[in-house]
PDB file of C-alpha atoms in Angstrom:
ATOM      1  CA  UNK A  16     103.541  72.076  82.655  1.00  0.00           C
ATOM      2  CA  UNK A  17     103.107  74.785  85.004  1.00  0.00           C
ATOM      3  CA  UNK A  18     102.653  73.746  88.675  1.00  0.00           C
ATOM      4  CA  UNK A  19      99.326  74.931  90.617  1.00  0.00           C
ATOM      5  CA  UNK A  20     100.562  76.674  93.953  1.00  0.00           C
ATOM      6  CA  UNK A  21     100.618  74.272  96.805  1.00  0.00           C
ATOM      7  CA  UNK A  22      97.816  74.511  99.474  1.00  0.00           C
ATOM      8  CA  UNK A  23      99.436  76.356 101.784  1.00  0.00           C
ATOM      9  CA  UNK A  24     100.411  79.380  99.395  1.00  0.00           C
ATOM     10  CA  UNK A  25      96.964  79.664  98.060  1.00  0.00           C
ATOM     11  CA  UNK A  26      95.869  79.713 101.902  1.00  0.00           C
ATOM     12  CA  UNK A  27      98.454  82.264 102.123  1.00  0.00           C
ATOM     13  CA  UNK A  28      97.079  84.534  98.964  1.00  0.00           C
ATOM     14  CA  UNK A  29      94.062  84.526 100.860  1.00  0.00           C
ATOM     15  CA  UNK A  30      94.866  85.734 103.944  1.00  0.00           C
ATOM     16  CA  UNK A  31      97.312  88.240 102.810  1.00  0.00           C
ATOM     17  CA  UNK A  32      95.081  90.891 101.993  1.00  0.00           C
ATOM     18  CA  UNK A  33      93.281  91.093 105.316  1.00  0.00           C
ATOM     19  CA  UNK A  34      96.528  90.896 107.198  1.00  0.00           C
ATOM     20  CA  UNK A  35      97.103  94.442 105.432  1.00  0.00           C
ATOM     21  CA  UNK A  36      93.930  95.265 106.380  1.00  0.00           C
ATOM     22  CA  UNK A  37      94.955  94.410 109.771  1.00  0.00           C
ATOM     23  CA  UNK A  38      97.776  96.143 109.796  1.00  0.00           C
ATOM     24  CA  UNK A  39      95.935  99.173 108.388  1.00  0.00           C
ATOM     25  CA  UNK A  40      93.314  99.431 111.141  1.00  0.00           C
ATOM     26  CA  UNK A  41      96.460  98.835 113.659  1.00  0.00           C
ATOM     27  CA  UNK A  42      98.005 102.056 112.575  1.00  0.00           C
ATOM     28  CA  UNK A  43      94.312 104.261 112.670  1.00  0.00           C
ATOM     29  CA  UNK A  44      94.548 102.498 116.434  1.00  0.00           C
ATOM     30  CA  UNK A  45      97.449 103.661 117.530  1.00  0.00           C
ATOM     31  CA  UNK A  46      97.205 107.525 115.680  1.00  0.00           C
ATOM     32  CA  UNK A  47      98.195 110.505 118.065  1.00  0.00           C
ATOM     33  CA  UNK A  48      95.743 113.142 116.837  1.00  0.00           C
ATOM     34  CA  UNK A  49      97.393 115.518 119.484  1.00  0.00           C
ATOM     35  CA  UNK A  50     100.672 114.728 117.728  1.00  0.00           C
ATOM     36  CA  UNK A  51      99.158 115.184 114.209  1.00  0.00           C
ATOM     37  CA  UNK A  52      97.674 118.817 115.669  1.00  0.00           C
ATOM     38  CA  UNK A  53     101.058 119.838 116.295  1.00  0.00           C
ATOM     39  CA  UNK A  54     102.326 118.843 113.157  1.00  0.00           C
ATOM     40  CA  UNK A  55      99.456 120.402 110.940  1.00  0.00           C
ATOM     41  CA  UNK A  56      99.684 124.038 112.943  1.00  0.00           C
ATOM     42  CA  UNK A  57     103.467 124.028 113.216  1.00  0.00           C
ATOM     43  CA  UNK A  58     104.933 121.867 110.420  1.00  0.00           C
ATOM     44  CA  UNK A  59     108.408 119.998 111.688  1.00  0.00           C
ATOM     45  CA  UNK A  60     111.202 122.783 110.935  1.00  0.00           C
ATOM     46  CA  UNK A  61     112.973 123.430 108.833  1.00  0.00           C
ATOM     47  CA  UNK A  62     112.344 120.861 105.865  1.00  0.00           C
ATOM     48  CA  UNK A  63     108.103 120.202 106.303  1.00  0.00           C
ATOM     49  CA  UNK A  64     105.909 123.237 106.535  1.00  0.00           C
ATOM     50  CA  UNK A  65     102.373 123.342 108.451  1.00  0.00           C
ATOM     51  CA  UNK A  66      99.323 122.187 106.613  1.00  0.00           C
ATOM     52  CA  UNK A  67      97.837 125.170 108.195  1.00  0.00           C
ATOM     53  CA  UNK A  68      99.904 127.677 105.624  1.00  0.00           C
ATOM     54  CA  UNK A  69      97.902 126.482 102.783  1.00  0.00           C
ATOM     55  CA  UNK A  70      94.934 124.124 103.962  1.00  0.00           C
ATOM     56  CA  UNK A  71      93.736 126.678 107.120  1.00  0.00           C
ATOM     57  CA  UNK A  72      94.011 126.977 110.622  1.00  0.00           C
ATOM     58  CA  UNK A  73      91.049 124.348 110.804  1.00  0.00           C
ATOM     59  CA  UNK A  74      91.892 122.269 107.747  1.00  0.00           C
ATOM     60  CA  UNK A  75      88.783 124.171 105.884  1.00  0.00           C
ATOM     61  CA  UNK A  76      90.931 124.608 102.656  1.00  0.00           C
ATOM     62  CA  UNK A  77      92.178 127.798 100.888  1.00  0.00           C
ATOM     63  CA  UNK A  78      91.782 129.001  97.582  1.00  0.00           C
ATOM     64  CA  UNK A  79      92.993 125.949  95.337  1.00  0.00           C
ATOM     65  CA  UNK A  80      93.867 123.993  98.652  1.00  0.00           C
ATOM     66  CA  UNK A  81      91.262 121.636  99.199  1.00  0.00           C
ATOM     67  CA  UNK A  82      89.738 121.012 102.984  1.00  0.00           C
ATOM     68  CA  UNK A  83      91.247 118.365 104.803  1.00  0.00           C
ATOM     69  CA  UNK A  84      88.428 118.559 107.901  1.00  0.00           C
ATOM     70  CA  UNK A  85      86.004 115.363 108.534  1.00  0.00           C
ATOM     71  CA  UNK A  86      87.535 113.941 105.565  1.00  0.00           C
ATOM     72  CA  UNK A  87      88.529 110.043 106.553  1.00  0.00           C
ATOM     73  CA  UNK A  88      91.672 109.419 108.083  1.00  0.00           C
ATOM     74  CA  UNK A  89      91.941 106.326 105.604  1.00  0.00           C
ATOM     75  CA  UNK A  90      91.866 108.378 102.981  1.00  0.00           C
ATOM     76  CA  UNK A  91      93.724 111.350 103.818  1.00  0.00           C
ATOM     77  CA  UNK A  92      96.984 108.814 105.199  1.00  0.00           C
ATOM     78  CA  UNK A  93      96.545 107.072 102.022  1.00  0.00           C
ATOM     79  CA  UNK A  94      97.009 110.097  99.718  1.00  0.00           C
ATOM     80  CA  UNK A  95     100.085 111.044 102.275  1.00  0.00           C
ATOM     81  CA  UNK A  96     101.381 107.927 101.522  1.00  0.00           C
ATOM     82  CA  UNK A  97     100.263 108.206  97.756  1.00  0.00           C
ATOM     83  CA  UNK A  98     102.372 111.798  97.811  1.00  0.00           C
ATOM     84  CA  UNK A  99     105.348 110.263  99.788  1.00  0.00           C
ATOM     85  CA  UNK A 100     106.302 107.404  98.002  1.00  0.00           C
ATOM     86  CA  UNK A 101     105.123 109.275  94.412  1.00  0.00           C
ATOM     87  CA  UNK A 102     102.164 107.240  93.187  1.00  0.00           C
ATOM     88  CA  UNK A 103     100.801 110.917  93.249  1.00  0.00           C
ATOM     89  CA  UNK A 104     102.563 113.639  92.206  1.00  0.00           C
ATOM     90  CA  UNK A 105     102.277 117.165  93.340  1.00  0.00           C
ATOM     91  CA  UNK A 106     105.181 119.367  94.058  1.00  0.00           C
ATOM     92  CA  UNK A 107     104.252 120.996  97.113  1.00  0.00           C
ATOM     93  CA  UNK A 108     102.770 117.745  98.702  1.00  0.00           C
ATOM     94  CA  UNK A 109     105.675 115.290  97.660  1.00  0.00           C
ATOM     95  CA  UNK A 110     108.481 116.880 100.058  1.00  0.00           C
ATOM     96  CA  UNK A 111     105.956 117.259 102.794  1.00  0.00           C
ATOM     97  CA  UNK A 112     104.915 113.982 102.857  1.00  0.00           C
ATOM     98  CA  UNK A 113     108.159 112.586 102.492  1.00  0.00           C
ATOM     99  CA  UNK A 114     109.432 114.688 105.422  1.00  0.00           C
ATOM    100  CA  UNK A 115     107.167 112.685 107.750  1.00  0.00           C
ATOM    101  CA  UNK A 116     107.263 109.227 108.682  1.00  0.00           C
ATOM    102  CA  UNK A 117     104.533 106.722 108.615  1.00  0.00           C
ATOM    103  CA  UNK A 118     103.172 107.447 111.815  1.00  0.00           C
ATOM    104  CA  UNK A 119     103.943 111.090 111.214  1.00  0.00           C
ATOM    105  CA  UNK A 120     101.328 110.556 108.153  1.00  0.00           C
ATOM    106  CA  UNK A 121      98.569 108.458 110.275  1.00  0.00           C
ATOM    107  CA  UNK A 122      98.660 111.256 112.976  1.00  0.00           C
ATOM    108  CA  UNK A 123      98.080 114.132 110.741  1.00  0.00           C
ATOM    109  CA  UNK A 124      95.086 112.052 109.283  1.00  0.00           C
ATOM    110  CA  UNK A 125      93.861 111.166 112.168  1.00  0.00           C
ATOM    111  CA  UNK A 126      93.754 114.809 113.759  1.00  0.00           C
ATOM    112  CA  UNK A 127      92.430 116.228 110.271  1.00  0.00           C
ATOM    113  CA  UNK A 128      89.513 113.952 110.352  1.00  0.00           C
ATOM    114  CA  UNK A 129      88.682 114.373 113.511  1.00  0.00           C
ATOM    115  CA  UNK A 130      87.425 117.956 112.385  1.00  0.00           C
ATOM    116  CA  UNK A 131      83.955 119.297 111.903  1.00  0.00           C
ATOM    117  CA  UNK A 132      83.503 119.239 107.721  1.00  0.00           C
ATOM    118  CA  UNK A 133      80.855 122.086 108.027  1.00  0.00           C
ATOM    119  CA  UNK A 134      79.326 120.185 105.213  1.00  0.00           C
ATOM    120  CA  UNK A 135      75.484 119.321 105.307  1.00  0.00           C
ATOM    121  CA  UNK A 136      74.334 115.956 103.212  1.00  0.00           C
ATOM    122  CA  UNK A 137      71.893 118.831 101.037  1.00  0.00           C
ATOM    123  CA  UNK A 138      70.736 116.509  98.242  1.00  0.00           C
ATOM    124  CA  UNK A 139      70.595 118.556  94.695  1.00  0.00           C
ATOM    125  CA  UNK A 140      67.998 118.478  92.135  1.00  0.00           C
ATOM    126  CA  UNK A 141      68.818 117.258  88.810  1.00  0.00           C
ATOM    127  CA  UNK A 142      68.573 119.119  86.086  1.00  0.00           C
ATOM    128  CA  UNK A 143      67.998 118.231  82.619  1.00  0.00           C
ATOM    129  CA  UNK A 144      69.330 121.651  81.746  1.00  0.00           C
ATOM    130  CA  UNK A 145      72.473 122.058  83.822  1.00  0.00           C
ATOM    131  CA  UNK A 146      74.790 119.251  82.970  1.00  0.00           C
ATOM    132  CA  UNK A 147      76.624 119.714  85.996  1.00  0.00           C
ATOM    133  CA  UNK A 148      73.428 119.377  87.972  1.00  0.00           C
ATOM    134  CA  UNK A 149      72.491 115.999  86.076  1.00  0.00           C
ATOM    135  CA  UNK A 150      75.463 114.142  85.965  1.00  0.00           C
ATOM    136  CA  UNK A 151      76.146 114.952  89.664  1.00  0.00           C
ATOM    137  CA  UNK A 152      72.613 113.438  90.544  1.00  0.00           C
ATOM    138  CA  UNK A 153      71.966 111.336  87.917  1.00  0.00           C
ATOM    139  CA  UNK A 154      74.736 110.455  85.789  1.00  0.00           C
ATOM    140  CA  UNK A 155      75.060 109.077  82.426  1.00  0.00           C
ATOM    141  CA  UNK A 156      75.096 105.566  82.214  1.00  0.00           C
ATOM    142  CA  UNK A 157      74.668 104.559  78.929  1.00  0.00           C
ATOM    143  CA  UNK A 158      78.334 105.922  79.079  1.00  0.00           C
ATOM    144  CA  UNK A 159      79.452 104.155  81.813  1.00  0.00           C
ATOM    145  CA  UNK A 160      79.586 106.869  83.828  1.00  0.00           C
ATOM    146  CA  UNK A 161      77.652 106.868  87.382  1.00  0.00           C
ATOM    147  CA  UNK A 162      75.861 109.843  89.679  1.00  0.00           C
ATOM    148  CA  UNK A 163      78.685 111.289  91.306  1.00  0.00           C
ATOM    149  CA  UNK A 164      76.383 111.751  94.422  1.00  0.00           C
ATOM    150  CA  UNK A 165      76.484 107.438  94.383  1.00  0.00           C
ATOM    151  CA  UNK A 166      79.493 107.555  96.128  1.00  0.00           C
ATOM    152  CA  UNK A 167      80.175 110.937  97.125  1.00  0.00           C
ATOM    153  CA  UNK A 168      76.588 111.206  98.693  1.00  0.00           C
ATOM    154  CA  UNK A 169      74.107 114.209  98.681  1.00  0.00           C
ATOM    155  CA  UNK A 170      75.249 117.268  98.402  1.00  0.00           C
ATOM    156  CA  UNK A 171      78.820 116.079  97.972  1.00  0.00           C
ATOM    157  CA  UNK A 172      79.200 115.698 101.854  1.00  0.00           C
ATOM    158  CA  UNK A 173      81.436 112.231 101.201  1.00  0.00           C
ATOM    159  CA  UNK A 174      80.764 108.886 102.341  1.00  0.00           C
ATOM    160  CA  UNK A 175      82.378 106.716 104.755  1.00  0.00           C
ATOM    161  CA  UNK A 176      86.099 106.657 105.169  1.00  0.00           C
ATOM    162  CA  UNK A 177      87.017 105.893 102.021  1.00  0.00           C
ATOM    163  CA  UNK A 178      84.780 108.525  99.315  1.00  0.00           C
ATOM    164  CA  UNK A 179      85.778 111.946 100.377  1.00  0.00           C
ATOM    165  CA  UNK A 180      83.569 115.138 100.979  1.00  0.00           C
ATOM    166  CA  UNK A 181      84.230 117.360  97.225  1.00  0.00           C
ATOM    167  CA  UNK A 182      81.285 119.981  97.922  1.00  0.00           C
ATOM    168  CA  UNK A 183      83.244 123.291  97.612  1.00  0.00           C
ATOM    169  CA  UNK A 184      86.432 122.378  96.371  1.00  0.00           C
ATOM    170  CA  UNK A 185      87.408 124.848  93.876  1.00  0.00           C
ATOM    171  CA  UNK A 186      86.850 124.051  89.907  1.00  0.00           C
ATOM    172  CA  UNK A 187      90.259 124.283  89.068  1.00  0.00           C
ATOM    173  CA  UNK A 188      91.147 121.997  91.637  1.00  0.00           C
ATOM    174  CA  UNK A 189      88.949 119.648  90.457  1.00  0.00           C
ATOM    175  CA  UNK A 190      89.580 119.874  87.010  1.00  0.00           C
ATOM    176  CA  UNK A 191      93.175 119.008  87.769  1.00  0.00           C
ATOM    177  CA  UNK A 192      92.184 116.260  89.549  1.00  0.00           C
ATOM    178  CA  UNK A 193      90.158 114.284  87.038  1.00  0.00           C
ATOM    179  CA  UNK A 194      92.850 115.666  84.380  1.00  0.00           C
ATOM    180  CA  UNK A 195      95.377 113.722  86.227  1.00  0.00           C
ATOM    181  CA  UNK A 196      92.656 110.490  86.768  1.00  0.00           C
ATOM    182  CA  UNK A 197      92.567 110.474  82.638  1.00  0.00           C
ATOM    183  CA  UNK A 198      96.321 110.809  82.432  1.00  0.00           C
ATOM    184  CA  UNK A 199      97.059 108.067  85.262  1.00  0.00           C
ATOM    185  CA  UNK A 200      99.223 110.211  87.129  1.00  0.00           C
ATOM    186  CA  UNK A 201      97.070 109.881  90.269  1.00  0.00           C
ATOM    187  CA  UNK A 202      96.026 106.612  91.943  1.00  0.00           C
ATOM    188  CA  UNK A 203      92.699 105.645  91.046  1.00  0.00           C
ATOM    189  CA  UNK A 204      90.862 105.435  94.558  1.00  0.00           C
ATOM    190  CA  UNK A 205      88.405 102.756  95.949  1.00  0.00           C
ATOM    191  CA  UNK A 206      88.089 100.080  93.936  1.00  0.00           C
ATOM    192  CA  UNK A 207      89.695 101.590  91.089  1.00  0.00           C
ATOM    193  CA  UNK A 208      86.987 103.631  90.284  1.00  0.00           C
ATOM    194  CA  UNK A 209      87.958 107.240  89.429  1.00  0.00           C
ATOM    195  CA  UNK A 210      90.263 106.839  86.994  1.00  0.00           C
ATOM    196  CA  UNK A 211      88.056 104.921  84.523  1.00  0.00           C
ATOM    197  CA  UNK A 212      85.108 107.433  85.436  1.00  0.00           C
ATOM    198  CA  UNK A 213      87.527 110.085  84.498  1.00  0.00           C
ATOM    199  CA  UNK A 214      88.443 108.643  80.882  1.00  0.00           C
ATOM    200  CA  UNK A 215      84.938 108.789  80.100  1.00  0.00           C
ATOM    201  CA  UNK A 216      84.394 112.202  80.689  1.00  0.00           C
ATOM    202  CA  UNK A 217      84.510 114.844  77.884  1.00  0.00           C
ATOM    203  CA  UNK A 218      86.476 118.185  78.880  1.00  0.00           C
ATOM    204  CA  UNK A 219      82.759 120.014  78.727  1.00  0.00           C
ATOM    205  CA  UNK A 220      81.463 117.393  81.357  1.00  0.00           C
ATOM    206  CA  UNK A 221      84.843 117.773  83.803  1.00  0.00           C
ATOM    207  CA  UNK A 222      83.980 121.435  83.758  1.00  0.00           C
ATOM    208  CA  UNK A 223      80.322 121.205  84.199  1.00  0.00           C
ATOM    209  CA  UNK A 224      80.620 119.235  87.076  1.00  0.00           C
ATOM    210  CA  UNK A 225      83.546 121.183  88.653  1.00  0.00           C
ATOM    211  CA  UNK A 226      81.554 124.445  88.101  1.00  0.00           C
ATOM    212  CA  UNK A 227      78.603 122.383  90.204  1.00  0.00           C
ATOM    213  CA  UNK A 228      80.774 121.580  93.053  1.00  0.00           C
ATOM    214  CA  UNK A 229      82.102 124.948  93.483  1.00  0.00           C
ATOM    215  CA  UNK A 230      79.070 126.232  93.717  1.00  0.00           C
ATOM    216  CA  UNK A 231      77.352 123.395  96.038  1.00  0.00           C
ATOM    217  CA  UNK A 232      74.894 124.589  98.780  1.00  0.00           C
ATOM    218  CA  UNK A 233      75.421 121.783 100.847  1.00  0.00           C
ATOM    219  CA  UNK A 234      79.018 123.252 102.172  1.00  0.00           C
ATOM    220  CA  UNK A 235      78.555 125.510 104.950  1.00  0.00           C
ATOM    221  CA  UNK A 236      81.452 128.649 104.119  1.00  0.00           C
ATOM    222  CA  UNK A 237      84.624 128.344 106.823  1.00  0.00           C
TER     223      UNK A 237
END
């Protein structure tokens, strides 16, 4: 007969997940942005370049290198940690991440989001004709799948700490993204939500939708 955990373990299970909380909000505390400025512009030579090389001098993203600027330093540590410790795999990213240390990480973030986005919340019309359009605004949920704008916000400016800004990000990066939600080979975010949204779209919809957010008019140009 299986024993039920005594009262002081269950007290323990719930407390557990605030203390990493806690611990979490500790770290964002005690950040150096000047440190993480140093870091991003001049890399830590020889083994960990600068983020500047690929992201730009202002962490507005390059090519198929996303922007880093006004994202959420929650976020952005946790994909350095995601990168580091290889829940997310990306061979440029892994070594860099793995050449800094924890605070190392929570610096960077916190300089990087301390960054004008130059992205405007510009809501978008949906459009029955442009699937991109519609399933950005409005979604399709007798498939499951919700408005990409519910947690992204208008114009694909980002929400909160946690939902990052996507307006602008190139289509191929974006298709590689949700390629590697469907194939579980990325973490799936806040509450586990992007890698089941992924699974449900088809390749037509991943393009449509990456071929919106390219295009978006709510991201002001670097």
């Amino acid at each position: 007969m299986r024993q039920r955990p005594t009262r002081p373990l269950r007290q323990l299970g719930a407390v557990w997940p605030w203390a990493l909380l806690l611990c979490a909000a500790a770290q964002a505390q005690n950040a150096n942005p000047q440190q993480g400025e140093q870091i991003a512009n001049n890399g830590l030579p020889p083994s960990v370049a600068s983020c500047a090389s690929c992201h730009g001098s202002k962490g507005q993203g390059m090519a198929a290198f996303p922007p880093l600027a006004g994202q959420g330093a929650s976020y952005l540590r946790s994909q350095l940690d995601a990168f580091a410790d290889g829940a997310r795999g990306n061979p440029i990213m892994a070594p860099i991440a793995k050449g800094l240390t924890p605070q190392q990480r929570a610096d960077v973030a916190t300089y990087f989001a301390s960054l004008p986005s130059g992205i405007a919340a510009s809501p978008g019309q949906a459009d029955a004709k442009d699937k991109g359009a519609w399933l950005v605004e409005r979604g399709r949920m007798q498939d499951g799948i919700p408005a990409c704008s519910s947690c992204h916000g208008p114009g694909g400016a980002g929400v909160g700490a946690h939902f990052p800004a996507i307006a602008k990000l190139s289509a191929s990066y974006m298709q590689e993204q949700i390629d590697a939600w469907k194939k579980g080979s990325r973490p799936p975010g806040p509450l586990g939500l992007m890698e089941g949204i992924a699974k449900k779209l088809s390749s037509d919809d991943v393009n449509a939708i990456a071929q919106y957010y390219a295009g978006a008019s709510g991201a002001a140009k670097p």
